mmCIF file of C-alpha atoms in Angstrom:
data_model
loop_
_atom_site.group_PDB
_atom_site.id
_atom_site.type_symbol
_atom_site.label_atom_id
_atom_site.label_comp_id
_atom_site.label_asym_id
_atom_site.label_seq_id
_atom_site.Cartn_x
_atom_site.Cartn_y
_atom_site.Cartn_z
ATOM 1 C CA UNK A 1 89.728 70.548 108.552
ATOM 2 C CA UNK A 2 91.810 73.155 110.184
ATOM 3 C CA UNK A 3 94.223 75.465 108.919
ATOM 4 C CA UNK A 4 97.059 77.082 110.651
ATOM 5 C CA UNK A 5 98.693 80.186 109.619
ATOM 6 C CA UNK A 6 101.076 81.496 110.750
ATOM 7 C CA UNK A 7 103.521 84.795 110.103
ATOM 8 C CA UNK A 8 107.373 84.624 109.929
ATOM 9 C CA UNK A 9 109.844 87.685 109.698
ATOM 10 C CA UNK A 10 112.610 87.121 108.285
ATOM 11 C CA UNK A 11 115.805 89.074 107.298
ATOM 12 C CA UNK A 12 117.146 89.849 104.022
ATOM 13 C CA UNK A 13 120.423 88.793 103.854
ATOM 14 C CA UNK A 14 121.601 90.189 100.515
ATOM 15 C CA UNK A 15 119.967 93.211 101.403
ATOM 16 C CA UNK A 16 122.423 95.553 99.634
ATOM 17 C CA UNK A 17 122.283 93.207 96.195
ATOM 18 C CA UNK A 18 118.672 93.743 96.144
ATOM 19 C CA UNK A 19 117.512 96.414 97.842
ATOM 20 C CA UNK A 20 116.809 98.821 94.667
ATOM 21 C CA UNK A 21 115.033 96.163 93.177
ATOM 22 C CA UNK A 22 112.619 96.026 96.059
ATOM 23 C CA UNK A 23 112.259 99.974 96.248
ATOM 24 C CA UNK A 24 111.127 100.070 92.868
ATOM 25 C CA UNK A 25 108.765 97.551 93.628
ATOM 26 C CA UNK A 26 107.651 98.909 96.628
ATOM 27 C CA UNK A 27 107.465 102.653 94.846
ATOM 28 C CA UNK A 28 105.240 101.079 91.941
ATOM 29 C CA UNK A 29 102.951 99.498 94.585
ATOM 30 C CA UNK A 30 102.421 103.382 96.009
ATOM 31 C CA UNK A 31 102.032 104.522 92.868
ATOM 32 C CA UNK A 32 99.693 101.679 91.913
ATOM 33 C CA UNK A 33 97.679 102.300 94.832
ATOM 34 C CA UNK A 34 97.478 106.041 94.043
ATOM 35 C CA UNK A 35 95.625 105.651 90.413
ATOM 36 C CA UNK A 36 93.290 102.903 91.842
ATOM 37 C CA UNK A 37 92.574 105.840 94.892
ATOM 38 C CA UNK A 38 92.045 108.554 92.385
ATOM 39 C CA UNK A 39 89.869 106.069 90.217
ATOM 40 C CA UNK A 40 87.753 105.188 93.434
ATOM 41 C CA UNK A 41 87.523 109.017 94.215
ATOM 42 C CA UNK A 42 86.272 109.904 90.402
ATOM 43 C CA UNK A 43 83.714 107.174 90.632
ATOM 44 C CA UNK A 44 82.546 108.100 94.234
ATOM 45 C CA UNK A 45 81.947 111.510 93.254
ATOM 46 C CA UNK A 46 79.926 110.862 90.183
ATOM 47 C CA UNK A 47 77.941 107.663 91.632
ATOM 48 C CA UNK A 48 78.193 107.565 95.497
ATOM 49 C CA UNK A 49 79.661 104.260 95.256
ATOM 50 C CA UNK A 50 82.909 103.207 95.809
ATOM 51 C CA UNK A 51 84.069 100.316 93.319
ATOM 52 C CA UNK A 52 85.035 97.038 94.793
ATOM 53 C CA UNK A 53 88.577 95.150 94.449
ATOM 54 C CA UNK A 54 86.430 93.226 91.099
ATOM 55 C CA UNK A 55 86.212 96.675 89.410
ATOM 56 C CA UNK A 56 89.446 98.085 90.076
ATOM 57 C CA UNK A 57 91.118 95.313 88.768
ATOM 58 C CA UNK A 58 88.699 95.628 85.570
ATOM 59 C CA UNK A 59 89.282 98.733 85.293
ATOM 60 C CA UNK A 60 93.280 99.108 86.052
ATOM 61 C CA UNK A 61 94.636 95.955 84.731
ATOM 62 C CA UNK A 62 95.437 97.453 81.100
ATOM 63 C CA UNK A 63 97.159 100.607 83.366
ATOM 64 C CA UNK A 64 100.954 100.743 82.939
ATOM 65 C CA UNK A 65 101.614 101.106 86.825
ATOM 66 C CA UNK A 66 99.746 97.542 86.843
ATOM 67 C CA UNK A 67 102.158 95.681 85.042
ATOM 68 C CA UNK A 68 105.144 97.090 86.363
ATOM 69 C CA UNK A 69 104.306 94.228 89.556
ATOM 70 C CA UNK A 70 103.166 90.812 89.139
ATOM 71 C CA UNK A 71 99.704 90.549 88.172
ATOM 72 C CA UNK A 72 98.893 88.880 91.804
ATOM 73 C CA UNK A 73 101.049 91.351 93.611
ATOM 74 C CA UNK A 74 99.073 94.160 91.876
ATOM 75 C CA UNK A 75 96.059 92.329 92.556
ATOM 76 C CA UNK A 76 96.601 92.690 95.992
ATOM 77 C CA UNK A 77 97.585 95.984 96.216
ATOM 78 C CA UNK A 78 93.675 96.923 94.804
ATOM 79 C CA UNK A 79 91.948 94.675 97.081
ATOM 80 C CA UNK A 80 93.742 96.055 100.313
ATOM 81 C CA UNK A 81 92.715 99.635 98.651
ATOM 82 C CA UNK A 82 89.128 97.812 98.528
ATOM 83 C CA UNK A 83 89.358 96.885 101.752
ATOM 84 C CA UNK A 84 90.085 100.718 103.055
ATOM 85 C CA UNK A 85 87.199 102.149 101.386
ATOM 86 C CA UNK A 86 85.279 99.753 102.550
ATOM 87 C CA UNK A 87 86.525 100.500 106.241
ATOM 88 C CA UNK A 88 85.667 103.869 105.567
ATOM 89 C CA UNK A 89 82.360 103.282 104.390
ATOM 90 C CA UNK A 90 81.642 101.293 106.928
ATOM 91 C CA UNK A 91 82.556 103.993 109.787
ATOM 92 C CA UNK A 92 80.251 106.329 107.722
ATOM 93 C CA UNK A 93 77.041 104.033 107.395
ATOM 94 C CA UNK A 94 77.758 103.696 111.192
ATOM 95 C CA UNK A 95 77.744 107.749 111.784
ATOM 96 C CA UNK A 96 81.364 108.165 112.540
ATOM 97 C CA UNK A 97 81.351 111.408 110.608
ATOM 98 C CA UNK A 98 85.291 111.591 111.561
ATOM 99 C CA UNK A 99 86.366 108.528 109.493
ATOM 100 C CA UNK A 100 88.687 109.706 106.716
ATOM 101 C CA UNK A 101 88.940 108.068 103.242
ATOM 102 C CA UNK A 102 92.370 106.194 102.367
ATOM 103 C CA UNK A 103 94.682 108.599 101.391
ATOM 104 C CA UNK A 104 96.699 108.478 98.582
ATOM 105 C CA UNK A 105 100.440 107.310 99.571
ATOM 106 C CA UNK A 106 103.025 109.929 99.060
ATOM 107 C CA UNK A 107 106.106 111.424 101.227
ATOM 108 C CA UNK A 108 106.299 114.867 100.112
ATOM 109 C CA UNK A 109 106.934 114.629 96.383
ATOM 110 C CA UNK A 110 107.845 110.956 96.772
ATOM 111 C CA UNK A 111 106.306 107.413 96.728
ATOM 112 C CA UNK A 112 107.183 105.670 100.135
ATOM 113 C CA UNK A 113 107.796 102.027 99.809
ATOM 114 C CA UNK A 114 104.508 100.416 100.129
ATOM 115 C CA UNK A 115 104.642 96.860 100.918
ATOM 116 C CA UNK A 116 104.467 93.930 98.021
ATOM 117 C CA UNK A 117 102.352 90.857 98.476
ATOM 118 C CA UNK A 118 103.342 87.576 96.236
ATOM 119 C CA UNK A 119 100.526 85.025 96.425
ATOM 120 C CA UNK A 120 102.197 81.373 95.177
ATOM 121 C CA UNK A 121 102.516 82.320 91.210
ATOM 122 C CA UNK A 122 104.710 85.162 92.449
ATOM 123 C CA UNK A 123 107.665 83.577 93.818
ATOM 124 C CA UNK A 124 109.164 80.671 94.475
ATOM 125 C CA UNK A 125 111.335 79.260 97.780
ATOM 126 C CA UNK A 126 114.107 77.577 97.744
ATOM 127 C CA UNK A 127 114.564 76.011 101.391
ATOM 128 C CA UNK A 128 117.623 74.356 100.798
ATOM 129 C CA UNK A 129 119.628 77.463 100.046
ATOM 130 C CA UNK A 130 117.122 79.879 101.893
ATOM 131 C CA UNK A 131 116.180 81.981 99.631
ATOM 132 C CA UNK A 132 113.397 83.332 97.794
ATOM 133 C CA UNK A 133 112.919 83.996 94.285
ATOM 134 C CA UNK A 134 110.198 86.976 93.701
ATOM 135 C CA UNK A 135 108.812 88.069 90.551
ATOM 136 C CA UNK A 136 109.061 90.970 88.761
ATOM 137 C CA UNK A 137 106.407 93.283 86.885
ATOM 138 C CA UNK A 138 106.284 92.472 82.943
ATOM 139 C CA UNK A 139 107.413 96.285 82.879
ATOM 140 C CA UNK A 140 110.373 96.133 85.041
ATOM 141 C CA UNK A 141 111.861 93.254 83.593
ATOM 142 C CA UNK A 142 113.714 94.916 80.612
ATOM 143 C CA UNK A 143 117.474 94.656 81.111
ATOM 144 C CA UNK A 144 117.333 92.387 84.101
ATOM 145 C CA UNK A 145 116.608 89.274 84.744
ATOM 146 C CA UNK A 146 112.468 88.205 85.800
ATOM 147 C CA UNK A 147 113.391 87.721 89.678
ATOM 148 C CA UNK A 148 115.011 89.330 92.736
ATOM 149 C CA UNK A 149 116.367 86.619 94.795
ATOM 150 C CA UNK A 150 116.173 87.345 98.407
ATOM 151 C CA UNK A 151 118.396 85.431 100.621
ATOM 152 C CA UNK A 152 117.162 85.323 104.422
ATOM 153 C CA UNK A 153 117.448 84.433 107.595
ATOM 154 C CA UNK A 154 114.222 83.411 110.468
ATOM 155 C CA UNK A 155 114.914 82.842 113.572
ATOM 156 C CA UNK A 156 117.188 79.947 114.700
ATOM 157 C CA UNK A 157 113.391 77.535 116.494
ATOM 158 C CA UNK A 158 111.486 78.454 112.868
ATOM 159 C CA UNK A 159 111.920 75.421 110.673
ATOM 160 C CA UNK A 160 110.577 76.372 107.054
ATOM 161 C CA UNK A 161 110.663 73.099 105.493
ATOM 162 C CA UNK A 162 107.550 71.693 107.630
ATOM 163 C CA UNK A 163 104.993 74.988 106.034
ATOM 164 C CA UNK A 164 103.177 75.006 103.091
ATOM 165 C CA UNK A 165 104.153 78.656 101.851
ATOM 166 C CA UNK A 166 101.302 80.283 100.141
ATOM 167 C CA UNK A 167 102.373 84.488 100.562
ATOM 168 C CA UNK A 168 105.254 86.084 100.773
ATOM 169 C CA UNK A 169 105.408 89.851 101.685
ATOM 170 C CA UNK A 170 108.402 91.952 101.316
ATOM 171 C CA UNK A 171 107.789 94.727 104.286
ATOM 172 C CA UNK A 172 110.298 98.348 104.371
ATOM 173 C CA UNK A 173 110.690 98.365 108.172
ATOM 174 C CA UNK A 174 113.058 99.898 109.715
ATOM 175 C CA UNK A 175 114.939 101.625 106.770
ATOM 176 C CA UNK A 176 115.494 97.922 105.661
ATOM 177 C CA UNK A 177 113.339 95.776 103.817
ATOM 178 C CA UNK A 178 112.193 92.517 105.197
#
């Protein structure tokens, strides 16, 4: 049995309605990322070995910065900070004594908008009125409601109805999030 996937941008329509609600997602995300980097630095220094996505989830899932994204969204933050050390490693086992660890993600004193990954639990589409519901954190939800709903627009040729949707990504491209 084969699978296709496939990758469609789309535009927010309703960008100005939820645009701050994706920043601070996309800021927690950064700052997510950052403790699971300094955790992964701490541990390589003391053990040589850099902990895999199953260990920083362990060990960052009772973190506040975890819970301020959906527990799959800040799943997937770790394992793509997993999956950088291990590219790093990698280069290094292989003698590429120029391969630099991840760094951490900042913009001067700020976060930058990091991108936010919803696996299925995280969101739900709505094809009829083409939109897209996507969770919040359990610690941004206070004094607004669970979901941002993202209205969009693909391409006139992409029909959305005929795909099984399993991820949804909101991307900041372009000073405009996607």
């Amino acid at each position: 049995m084969s699978r296709t996937i496939r990758t469609f941008e789309a535009t927010i329509t309703n960008q100005q309605q939820v645009r701050d609600d994706l920043d601070q997602l996309g800021w927690a995300a950064s700052k997510l990322w950052n403790v699971g980097r300094y955790y992964a630095q701490e541990q390589w220094d003391e053990t040589d070995e850099i902990p895999d996505d199953g260990e920083l989830k362990a060990e960052l899932k009772s973190h506040e910065r975890y819970t301020d994204l959906h527990s799959q969204s800040s799943q997937r933050v770790l394992e793509e900070l997993a999956e950088a050390f291990n590219g790093w490693f990698g280069k290094r086992r292989n003698g590429d004594d120029r391969a630099r660890l991840p760094g951490y993600r900042k913009n001067g004193d700020a976060h930058p908008r990091s991108t936010v990954s919803f696996k299925t639990a995280g969101f739900k589409h709505d094809t009829q009125f083409t939109r897209v519901r996507l969770s919040r954190g359990r610690n941004l939800k206070e004094h607004r409601s669970d979901f941002i709903l993202c209205e969009y627009q693909t391409r006139p040729d992409v029909d959305l109805t005929v795909w099984d949707i399993q991820q949804v990504r909101a991307v900041y491209k372009r000073d405009e999030w996607r």
